[in-house]
Every structure is written in structure tokens, then in C-alpha cells.
Coordinates of C-alpha atoms in Angstrom, one line a residue:
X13 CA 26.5 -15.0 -8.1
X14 CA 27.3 -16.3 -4.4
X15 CA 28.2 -14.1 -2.0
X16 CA 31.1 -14.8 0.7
X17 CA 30.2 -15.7 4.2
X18 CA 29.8 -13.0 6.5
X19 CA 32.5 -12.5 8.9
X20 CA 30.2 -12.2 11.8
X21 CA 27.8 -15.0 11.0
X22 CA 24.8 -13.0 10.5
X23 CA 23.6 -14.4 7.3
X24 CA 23.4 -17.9 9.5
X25 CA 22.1 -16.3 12.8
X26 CA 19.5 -17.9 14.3
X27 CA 17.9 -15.4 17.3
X28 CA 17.3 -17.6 20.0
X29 CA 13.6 -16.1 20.8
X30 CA 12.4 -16.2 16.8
X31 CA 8.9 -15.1 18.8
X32 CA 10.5 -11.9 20.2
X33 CA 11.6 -11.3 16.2
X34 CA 8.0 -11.5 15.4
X35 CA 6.4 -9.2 17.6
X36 CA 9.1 -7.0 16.9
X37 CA 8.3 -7.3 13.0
X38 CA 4.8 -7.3 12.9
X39 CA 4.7 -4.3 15.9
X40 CA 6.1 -2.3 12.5
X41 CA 4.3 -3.8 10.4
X42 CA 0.7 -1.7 12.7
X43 CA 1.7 0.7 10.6
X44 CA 1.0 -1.2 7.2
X45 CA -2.2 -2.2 8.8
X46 CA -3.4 1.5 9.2
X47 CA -2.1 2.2 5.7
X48 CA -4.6 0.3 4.3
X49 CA -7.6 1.0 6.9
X50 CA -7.0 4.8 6.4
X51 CA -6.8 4.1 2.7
X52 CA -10.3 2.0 2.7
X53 CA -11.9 3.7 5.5
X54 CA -13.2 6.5 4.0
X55 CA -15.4 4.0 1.4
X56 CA -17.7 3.6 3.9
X57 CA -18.2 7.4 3.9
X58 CA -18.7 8.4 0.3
X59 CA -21.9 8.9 0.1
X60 CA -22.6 10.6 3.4
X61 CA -20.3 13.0 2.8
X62 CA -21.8 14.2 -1.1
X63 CA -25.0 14.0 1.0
X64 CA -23.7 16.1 4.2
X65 CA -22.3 18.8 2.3
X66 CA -24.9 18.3 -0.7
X67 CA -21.2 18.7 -3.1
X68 CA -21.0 17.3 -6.5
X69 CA -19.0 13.9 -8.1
X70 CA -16.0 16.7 -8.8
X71 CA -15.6 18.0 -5.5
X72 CA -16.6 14.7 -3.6
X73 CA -13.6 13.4 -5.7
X74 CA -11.2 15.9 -4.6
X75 CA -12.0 15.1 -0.9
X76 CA -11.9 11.5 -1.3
X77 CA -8.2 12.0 -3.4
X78 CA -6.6 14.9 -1.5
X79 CA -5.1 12.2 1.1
X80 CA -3.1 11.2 -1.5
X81 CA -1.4 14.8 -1.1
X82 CA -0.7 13.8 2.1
X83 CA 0.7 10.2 1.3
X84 CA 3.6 12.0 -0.9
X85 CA 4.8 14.7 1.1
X86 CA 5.0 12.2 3.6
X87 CA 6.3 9.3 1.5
X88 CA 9.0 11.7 0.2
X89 CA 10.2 13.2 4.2
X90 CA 9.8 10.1 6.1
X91 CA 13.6 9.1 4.4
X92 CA 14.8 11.9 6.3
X93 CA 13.2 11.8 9.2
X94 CA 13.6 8.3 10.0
X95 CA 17.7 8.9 9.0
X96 CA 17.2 12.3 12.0
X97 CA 15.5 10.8 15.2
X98 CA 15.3 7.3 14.4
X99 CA 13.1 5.0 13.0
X100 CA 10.6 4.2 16.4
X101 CA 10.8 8.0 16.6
X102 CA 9.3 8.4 13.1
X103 CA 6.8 5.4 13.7
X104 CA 5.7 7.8 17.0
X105 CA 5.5 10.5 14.7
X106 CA 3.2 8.6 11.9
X107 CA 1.1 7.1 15.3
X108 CA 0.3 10.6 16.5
X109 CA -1.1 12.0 13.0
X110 CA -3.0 9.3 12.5
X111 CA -4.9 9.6 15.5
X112 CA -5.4 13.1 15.3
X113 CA -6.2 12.7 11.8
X114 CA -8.9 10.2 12.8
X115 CA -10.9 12.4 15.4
X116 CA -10.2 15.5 13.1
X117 CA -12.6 13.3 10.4
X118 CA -14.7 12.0 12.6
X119 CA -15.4 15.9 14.0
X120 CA -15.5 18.0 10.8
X121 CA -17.1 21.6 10.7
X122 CA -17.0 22.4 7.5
X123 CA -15.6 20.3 4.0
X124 CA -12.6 22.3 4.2
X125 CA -11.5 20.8 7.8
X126 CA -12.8 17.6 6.6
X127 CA -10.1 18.0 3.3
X128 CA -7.5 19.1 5.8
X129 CA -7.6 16.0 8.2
X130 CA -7.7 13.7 5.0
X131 CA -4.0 15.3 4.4
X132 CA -2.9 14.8 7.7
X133 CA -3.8 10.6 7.6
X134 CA -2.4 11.1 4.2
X135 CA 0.8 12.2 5.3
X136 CA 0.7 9.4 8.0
X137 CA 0.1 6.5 5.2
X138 CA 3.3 8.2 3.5
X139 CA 5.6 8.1 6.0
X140 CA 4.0 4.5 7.4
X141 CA 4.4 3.2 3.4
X142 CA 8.4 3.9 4.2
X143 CA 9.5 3.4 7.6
X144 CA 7.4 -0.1 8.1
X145 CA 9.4 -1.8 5.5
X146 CA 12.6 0.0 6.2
X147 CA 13.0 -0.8 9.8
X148 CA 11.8 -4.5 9.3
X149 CA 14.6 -5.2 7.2
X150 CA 17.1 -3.7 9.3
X151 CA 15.9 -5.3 12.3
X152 CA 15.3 -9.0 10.6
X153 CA 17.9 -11.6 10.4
X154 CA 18.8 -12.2 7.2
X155 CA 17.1 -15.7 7.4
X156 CA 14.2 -14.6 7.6
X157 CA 14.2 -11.1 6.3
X158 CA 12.0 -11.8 3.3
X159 CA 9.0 -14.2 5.6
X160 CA 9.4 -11.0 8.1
X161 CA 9.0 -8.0 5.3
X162 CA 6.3 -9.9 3.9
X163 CA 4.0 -9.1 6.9
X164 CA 4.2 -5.3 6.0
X165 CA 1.9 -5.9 2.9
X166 CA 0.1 -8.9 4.2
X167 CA -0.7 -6.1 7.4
X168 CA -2.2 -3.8 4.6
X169 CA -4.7 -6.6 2.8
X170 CA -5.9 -7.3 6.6
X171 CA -5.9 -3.2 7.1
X172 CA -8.1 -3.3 4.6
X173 CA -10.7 -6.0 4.9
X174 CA -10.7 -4.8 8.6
X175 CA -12.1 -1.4 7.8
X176 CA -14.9 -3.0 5.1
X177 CA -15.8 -4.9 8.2
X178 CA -15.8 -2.0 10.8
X179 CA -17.9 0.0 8.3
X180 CA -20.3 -2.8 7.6
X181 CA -20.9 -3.5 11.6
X182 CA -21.1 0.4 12.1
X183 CA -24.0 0.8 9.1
X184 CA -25.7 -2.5 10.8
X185 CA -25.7 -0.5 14.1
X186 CA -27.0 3.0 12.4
X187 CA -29.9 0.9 10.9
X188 CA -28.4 0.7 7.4
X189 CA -28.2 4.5 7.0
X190 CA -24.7 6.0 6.2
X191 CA -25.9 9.1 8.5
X192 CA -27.8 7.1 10.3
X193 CA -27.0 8.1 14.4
X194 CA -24.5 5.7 16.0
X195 CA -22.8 6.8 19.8
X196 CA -24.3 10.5 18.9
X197 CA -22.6 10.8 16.1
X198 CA -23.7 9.9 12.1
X199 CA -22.5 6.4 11.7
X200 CA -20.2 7.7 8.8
X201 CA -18.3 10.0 11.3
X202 CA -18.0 6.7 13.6
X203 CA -16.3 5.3 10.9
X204 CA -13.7 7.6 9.8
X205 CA -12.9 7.9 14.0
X206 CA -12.6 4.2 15.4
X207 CA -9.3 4.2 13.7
X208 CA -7.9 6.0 17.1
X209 CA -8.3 2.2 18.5
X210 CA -5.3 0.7 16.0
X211 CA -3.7 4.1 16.0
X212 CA -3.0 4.2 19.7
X213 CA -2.1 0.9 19.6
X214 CA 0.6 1.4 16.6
X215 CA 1.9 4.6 19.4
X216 CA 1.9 1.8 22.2
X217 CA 3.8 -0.9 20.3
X218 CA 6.4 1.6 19.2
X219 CA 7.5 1.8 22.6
X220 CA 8.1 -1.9 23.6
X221 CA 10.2 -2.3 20.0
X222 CA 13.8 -1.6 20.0
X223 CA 15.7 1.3 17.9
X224 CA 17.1 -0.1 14.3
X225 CA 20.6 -1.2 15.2
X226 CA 21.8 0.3 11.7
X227 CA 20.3 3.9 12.8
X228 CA 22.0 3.0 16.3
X229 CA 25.3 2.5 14.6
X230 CA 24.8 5.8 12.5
X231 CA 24.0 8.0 15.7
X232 CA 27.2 6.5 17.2
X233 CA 25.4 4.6 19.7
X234 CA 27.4 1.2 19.2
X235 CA 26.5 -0.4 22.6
X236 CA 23.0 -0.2 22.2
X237 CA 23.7 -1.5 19.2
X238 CA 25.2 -4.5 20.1
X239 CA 22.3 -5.2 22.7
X240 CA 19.7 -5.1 20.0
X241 CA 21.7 -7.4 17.0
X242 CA 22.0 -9.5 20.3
X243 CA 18.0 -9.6 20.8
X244 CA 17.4 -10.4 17.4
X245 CA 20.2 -12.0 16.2
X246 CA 21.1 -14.5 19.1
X247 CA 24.3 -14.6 21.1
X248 CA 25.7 -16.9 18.6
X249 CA 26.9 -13.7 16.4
X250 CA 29.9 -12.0 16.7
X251 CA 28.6 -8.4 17.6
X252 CA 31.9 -6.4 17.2
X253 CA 31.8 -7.5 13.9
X254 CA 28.7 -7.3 12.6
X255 CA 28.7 -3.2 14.3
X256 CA 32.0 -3.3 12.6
X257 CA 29.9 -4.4 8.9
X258 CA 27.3 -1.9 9.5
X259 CA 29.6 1.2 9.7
X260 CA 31.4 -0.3 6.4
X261 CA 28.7 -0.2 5.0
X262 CA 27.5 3.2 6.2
X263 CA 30.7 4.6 4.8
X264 CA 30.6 2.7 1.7
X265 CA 27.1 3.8 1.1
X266 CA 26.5 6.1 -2.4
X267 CA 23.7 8.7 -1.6
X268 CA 22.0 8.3 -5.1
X269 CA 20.6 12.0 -5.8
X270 CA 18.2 13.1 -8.7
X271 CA 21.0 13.5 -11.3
X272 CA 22.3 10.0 -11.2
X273 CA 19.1 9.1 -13.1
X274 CA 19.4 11.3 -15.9
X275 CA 20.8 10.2 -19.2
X276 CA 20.1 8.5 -22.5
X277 CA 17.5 10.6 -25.2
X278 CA 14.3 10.7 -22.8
X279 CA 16.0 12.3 -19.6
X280 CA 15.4 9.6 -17.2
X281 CA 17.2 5.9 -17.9
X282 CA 15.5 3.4 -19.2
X283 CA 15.5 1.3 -16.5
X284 CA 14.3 3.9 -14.9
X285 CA 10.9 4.5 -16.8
X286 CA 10.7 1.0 -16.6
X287 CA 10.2 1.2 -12.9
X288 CA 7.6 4.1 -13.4
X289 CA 5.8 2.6 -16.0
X290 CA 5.4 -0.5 -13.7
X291 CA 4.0 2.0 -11.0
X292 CA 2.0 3.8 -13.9
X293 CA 0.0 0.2 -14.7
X294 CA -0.3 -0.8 -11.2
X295 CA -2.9 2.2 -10.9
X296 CA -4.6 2.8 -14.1
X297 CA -5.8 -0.5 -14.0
X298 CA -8.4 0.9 -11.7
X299 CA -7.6 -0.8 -8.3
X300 CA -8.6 1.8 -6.1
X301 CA -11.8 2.7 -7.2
X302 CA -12.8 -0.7 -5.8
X303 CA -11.2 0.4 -2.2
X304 CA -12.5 3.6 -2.6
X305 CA -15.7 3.7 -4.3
X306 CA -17.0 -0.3 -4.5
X307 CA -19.9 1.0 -1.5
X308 CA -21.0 3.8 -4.0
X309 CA -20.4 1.5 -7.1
X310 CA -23.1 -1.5 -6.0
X311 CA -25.4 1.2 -4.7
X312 CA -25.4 3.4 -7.9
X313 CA -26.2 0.0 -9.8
X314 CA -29.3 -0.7 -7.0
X315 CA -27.7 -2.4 -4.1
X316 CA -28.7 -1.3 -0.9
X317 CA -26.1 0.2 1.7
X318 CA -25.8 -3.1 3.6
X319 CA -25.2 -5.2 1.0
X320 CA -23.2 -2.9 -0.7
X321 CA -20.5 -2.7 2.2
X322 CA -20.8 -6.6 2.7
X323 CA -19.7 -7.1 -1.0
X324 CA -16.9 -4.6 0.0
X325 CA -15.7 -6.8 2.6
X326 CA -15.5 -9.7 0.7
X327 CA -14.0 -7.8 -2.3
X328 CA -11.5 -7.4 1.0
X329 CA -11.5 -11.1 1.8
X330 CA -10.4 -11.7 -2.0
X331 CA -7.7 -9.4 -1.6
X332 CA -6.0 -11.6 1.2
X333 CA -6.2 -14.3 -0.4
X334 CA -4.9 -13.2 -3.7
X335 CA -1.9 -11.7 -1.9
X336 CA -1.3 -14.8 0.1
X337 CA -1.0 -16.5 -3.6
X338 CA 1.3 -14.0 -4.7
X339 CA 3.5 -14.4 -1.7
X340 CA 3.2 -18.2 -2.1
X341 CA 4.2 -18.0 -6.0
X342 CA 6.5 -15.3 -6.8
X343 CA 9.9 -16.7 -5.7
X344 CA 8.4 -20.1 -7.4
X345 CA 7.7 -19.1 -10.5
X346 CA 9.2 -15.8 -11.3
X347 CA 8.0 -12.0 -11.5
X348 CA 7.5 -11.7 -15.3
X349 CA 4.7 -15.1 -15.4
X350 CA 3.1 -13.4 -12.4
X351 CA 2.6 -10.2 -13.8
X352 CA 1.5 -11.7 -17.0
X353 CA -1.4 -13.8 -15.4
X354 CA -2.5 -11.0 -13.8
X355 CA -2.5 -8.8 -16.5
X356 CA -4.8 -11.1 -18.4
X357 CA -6.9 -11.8 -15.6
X358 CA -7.6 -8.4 -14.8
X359 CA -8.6 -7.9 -18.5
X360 CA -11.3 -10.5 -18.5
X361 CA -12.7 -9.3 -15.4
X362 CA -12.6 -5.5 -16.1
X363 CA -14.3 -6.2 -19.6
X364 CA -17.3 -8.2 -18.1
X365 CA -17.5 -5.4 -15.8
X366 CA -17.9 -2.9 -18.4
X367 CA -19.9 -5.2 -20.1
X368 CA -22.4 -5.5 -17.1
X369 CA -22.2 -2.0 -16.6
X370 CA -23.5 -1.4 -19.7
X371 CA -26.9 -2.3 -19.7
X372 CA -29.8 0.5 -18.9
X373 CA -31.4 0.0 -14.7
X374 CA -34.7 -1.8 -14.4
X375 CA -36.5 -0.1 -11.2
X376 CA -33.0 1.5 -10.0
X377 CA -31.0 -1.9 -10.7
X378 CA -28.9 -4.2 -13.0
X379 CA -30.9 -7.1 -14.4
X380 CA -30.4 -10.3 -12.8
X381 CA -27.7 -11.7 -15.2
X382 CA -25.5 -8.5 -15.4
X383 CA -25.8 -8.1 -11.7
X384 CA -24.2 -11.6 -11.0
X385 CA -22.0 -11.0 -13.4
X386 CA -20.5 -7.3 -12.6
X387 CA -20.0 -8.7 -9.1
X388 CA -18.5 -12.2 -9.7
X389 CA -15.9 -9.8 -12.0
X390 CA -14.9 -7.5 -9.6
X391 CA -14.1 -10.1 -7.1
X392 CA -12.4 -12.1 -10.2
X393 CA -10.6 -8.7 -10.9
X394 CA -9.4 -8.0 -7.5
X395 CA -7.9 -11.5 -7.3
X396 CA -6.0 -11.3 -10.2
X397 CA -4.6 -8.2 -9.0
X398 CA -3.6 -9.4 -5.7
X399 CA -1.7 -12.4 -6.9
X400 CA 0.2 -10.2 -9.4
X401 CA 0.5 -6.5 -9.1
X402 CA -0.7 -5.9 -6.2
X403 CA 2.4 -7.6 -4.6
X404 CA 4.7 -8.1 -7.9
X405 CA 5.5 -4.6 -8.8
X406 CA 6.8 -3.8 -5.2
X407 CA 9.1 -6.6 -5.7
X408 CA 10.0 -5.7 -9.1
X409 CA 10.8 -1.7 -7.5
X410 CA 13.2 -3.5 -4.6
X411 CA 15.4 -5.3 -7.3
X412 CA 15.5 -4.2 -10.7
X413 CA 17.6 -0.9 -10.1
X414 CA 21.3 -0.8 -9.9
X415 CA 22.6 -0.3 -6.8
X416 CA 23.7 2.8 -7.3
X417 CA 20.8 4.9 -8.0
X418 CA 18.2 2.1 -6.2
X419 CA 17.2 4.4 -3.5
X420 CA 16.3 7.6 -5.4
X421 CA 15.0 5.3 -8.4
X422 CA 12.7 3.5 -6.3
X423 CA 11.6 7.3 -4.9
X424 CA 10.5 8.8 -8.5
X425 CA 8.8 5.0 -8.9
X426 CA 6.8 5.6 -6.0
X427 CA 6.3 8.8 -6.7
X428 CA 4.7 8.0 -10.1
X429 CA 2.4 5.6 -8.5
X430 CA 0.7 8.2 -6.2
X431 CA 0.2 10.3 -8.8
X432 CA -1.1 7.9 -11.1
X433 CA -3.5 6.8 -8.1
X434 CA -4.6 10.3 -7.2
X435 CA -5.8 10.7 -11.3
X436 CA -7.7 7.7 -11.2
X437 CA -9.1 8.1 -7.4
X438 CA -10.0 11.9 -8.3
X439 CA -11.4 10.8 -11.6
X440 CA -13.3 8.1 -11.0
X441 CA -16.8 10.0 -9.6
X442 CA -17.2 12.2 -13.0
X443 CA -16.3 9.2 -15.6
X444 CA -18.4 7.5 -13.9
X445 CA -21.7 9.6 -14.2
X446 CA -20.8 10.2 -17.5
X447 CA -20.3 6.6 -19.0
X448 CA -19.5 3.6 -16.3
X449 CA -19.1 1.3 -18.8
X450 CA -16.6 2.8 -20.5
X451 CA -14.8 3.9 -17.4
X452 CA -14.0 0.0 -16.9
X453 CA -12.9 -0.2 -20.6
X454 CA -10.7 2.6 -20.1
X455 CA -9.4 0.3 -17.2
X456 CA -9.5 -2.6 -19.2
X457 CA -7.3 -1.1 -22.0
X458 CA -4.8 -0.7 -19.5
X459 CA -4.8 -3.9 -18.2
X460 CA -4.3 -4.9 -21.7
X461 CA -1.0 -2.5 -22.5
X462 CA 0.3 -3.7 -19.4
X463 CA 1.2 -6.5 -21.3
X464 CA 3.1 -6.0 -24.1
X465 CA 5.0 -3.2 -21.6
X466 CA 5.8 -6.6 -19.6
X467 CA 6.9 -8.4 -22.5
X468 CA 9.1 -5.7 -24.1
X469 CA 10.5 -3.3 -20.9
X470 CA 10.4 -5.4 -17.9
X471 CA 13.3 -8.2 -17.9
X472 CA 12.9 -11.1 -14.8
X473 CA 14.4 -10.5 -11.4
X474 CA 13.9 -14.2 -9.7
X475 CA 17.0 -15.6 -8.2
X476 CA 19.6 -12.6 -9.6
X477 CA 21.5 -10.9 -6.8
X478 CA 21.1 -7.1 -6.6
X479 CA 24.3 -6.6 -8.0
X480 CA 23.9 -8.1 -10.7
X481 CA 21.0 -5.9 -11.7
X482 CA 21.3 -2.8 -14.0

């Protein structure tokens, strides 16, 4: 299906400082970057915390997981928000928490405050997972909207590996003791509060972007409208009409609610359990548990702290670069082969994992073979993810749902995943001391359903306008 040309000339525009565009875009995108920090951060801390408050795997779990509260009560109001006070308003907003949230963790008094700050970076991540991607889009031309969106989950791999690196620097300083002292403070508290430095830089950025001309429109501001579709669409487009395609648009636009997903004989529509499963899979494979836990995995299996967090930071490193694959590849050779590949991948790798992981410790550590090979899979494992999952089913969620109900289908998708990461991130401590090996076939299994689900549900996306889908 081609569409017509626009009117104005947007879906040519060229801005005239593409630069500008880019600082603008990846300014937003700060907030994908402290997604993933605050979302890895705390692996540095696992340990110090079950030793701090002397708690057990259960409750250590429910501290490490209880973010994830946070990240869908914010997820679920940052819509709303945004669509309120605007979208650099909201960004503000998301800047703020997080930096309280950081020095909140990094000055606990108790386990209870500690829980309480890990919801308020929750809810940060949650609103940050929505707005980033939101106001990119509405501030990219439509050139280069899918290069510029691209940066929010690029901003979220190097979020990431940055906080693996932070910690591992921070341990080196404390000596290679997680409560080690480090500027007065136990180097695990240092490392839950240096995320004020990216979070008051976030704040700062906010304030040299502009407001999303489509939020503009919508609050009736149409001049400063104009001014900002001039910044980052160039002088070349014709302004009255492109505010003039923004309020058709507005007034065209269905507000999808909870009912218009309901039908057929398992209350939701297919398609739409198609889009949860898809969310389902992209956890229960396991992912977080190496963003989360891979410090405490290599040093349960012998590793010492050091190590441990340098093999976390290039687990990091192979995240990147997987995602940099995926982006390279999935407009190439289609959704469906992606997720496929990485299905399979991840299937391999979690199996020699669990394989590895199954052998008794000699003096406190995996023998030689099953020690090279438990960490060669979980770098092969987090690969494969990377280049297919990782980055696939966030494509898949963007295009596969009718127009009509995209918005709130896309909401119960998300919603699904959070859940589906909380059970596995909450989990993950007591499976663990019971049986590891047979954690990672649990994993493994998944990875292994995921593809007949792919084969069977999930129907390719590549080169299909959204109207066609549905």
C-alpha cells in the first residue's frame, strides 16, 4: 500500500541543522539510558544487601523485584501525564524521581526505605519506557523517524553496560568488597547513588529541548508550534499545513479503551494474546536474571566479586552488540526469521548453561570445563537475545495491532511483560538455591515454546503499512 504525498511536504522534509535533530533525539533518549542503568544498577548490590540486612533469597527477591511495581504504575500514568503538562514536563517529572530515588538507595535506614526508593526509580523507568519513545517520534522527521527512535533502545544497552562498568570501578576502589568503604559510604551504596550524575543531566537536557509540536497543537499553542516543526523540519515545509495535519489528526484520533479488545471465545482477541504472549516469551526466557543477578550467579559458582562484575560488563558489551545486529537486520530480513534465530540460539545457550550448572563445586567452584562453558553460554545467550527479542518483540508490539485498538493493545502487551519480568526477577533467588540447573531448563523450555508460538501465532510485519495490519 503507498500512501499519498503529504500536503505539507513533511514526509520529504529535510531539517536544515540534522545535528540540532540529534541532540534533540538522543537528549530524550537520557531517559532510555537511565532505564537501563536503574534496571542493572542494583546487580552490583545483591549481595551486600542479603548481607547488610542478613535477609533470606525470598525477601532479597522481593527487594530486588519490587521496582518493577514501580515501572507499571508508572508505565500505565505516564500516557496521561505526558497528554496533561506535556511531554518535557513529564521527562522533568521522570528526572526528579530518579534522582531522589538514587540518594534515597544510596542512604537507606532500614530494608523497608530501601524497598520504598526501589519503587520510586521504578516508577521513573515506567514513565521514561513511555515518554522517550513517544516524544521522539513526534519530534522526528519522518525521514528519519525510525534511525532517530532507534537511539531510545540503543540508549538502554549502553544504560546498561555503563552501570556493569560504574559498579566494577566502584568494587575496584572498595578493594573488591561489595561493602567495602568507598567516599564514607559501603561501595554498594556508591553504587545505587552515582546515578544522580546521568539523572541531573537527563533534568538539564530537558530544558534545552523543545515541547512536542503535536502536544503544542493539542494545548492550542499553534505558534509555538510552528517554531518547533520549523527547528526540526526545516523552512522548506509548509507549516500552516502540517499544524493544519496535526489537528486532523487529533480529531480523527479513536481513543481505543479496554473494551475494544474484548471478543472472540477467550475474552481478549487473538491478535491481542498474540501481542502478550510475545511479551510473555520475551521474559521467561530468563533475561533479567543475567542483568539482575549475573554478579551473584558467577560468585555462587566460585568467582570472586571482581571478576564476577567484569564478566557482567562484558555480558553488557554483548548486549550492544547484539542489539546493533538486530537494528542492522530486522528491516533486512524480516521479524519472524529474527525471532526464530534467536529462539534457537537462546536454547542452545540456556541448555549448556544448565548443563554446566549442573555439576557438584570442587573447593567452592565449577570445574575447569563447565566453568568455560557456563560463561561462553551466557554471553552466547545474551547475544542471541539481543539480535532478536530483545529488539524484535518491541517492533512486533508497534505494528501488529490494528489501528484502532493499537494504543491500549500495546498497554495490556506491556503490561504482561512486567509482570512476566517481576515473576522471573522475584523467582529467580529461591529456584536457584533449590536446583540451578534446572532453573536454566525451565528457561530453556521456554526458549524452546517460543517457537512453535512464532510459527503458529505470530504472522510477519516487514514492509506492511499499519493499516494494513489487523
Amino acid at each position: 500500500m503507498t500512501s499519498a504525498p503529504s500536503a505539507s511536504g513533511a514526509r520529504e522534509a529535510h531539517p536544515d541543522n540534522l545535528g540540532h535533530v540529534i541532540f534533540i533525539a538522543a537528549s530524550a533518549a537520557m531517559g532510555g539510558f537511565l532505564f537501563g542503568y536503574d534496571s542493572s544498577v542494583i546487580n552490583g548490590a545483591v549481595e551486600a544487601i542479603r548481607s547488610r540486612y542478613d535477609i533470606g533469597s525470598a525477601a532479597l527477591a522481593q527487594v530486588i523485584a519490587i521496582a518493577l511495581i514501580g515501572c507499571a504504575i508508572g508505565a500505565a500514568t505516564a500516557g496521561r501525564i505526558a497528554d496533561r503538562i506535556g511531554r518535557i514536563r513529564c521527562m522533568q517529572i521522570s528526572a526528579v524521581l530518579f534522582l531522589v530515588s538514587a540518594i534515597g538507595s544510596a542512604l537507606p535506614f532500614a530494608l523497608y526505605d530501601l524497598a520504598f526508593w526501589r519503587i520510586v526509580g521504578g516508577f521513573a523507568i515506567g514513565m521514561a519506557s513511555v515518554i522517550g519513545p513517544a516524544y521522539i517520534a513526534e519530534v522526528s522527521p519522518p525521514a528519519y523517524r525510525g534511525r532517530l527512535g532507534s537511539f531510545q533502545q540503543a540508549a538502554i544497552v549502553v544504560g546498561i553496560a555503563m552501570s556493569q562498568l560504574v559498579n566494577w570501578g566502584i568494587l575496584q576502589a572498595a578493594g573488591g568488597d561489595q561493602r567495602g568503604e568507598v567516599l564514607g559510604l559501603e561501595a554498594w551504596q556508591v553504587m545505587l547513588g552515582v546515578m544522580v550524575v546521568p539523572a541531573a543531566l537527563y533534568g538539564m537536557l530537558s530544558f534545552a529541548i523543545p515541547e512536542s509540536p503535536r502536544y503544542l497543537v493539542s494545548a492550542g499553542k499553534d505558534e509555538r508550534a510552528r517554531a518547533v516543526l520549523r527547528e526540526v523540519e526545516g523552512e522548506h515545509v509548509d507549516l500552516d499545513a502540517r499544524v493544519a495535519e496535526i489537528q486532523e489528526n487529533l480529531h480523527r484520533e479513536h481513543k481505543p479503551t479496554f473494551k475494544d479488545l474484548l471478543g472472540g471465545r477467550f475474552w481478549f482477541l487473538p491478535i491481542v494474546w498474540v501481542g502478550i504472549g510475545l511479551s510473555a516469551f520475551q521474559q521467561l526466557v530468563g533475561i533479567n536474571v543475567a542483568f539482575y543477578y549475573s554478579s551473584t550467579l558467577w560468585q555462587s559458582v566460585g568467582v570472586n566479586p571482581t571478576d564476577s562484575f567484569f564478566y557482567s560488563f562484558t555480558t553488557s558489551i554483548i548486549n550492544i552488540i547484539g542489539t546493533v545486529v538486530a537494528m542492522i537486520f530486522v528491516d533486512r530480513i524480516g521479524r519472524r526469521p529474527l525471532a526464530l534465530i534467536g529462539s534457537v540460539g537462546m536454547c542452545i545457550g540456556l541448555a549448556l548453561e544448565a548443563w554446566a550448572f549442573s555439576y557438584d563445586l570442587v573447593d567452592g567452584k565449577l570445574p575447569a570445563t563447565q566453568g568455560w562453558v557456563a560463561l561462553i553460554a551466557a554471553h552466547w545467550f545474551v547475544f542471541f537475545f539481543a539480535m532478536s527479542w530483545g529488539v524484535v518483540v518491541w517492533v512486533f508490539l508497534g505494528e501488529m495491532f490494528p489501528n484502532r485498538i493499537r494504543a491500549a493493545a500495546l498497554g495490556v502487551a506491556a503490561s504482561a511483560q512486567w509482570i512476566a519480568n517481576w515473576a522471573i526477577t522475584a523467582s529467580f533467588p529461591s529456584l536457584a538455591d533449590w536446583n540451578l540447573s534446572a532453573t536454566y531448563i525451565i528457561y530453556a523450555c521456554f526458549a524452546a515454546l517460543s517457537i512453535p508460538f512464532v510459527l503458529k501465532f505470530v504472522k510477519e510485519t516487514k514492509g506492511k503499512a499499519l493499516e494494513e495490519m489487523g
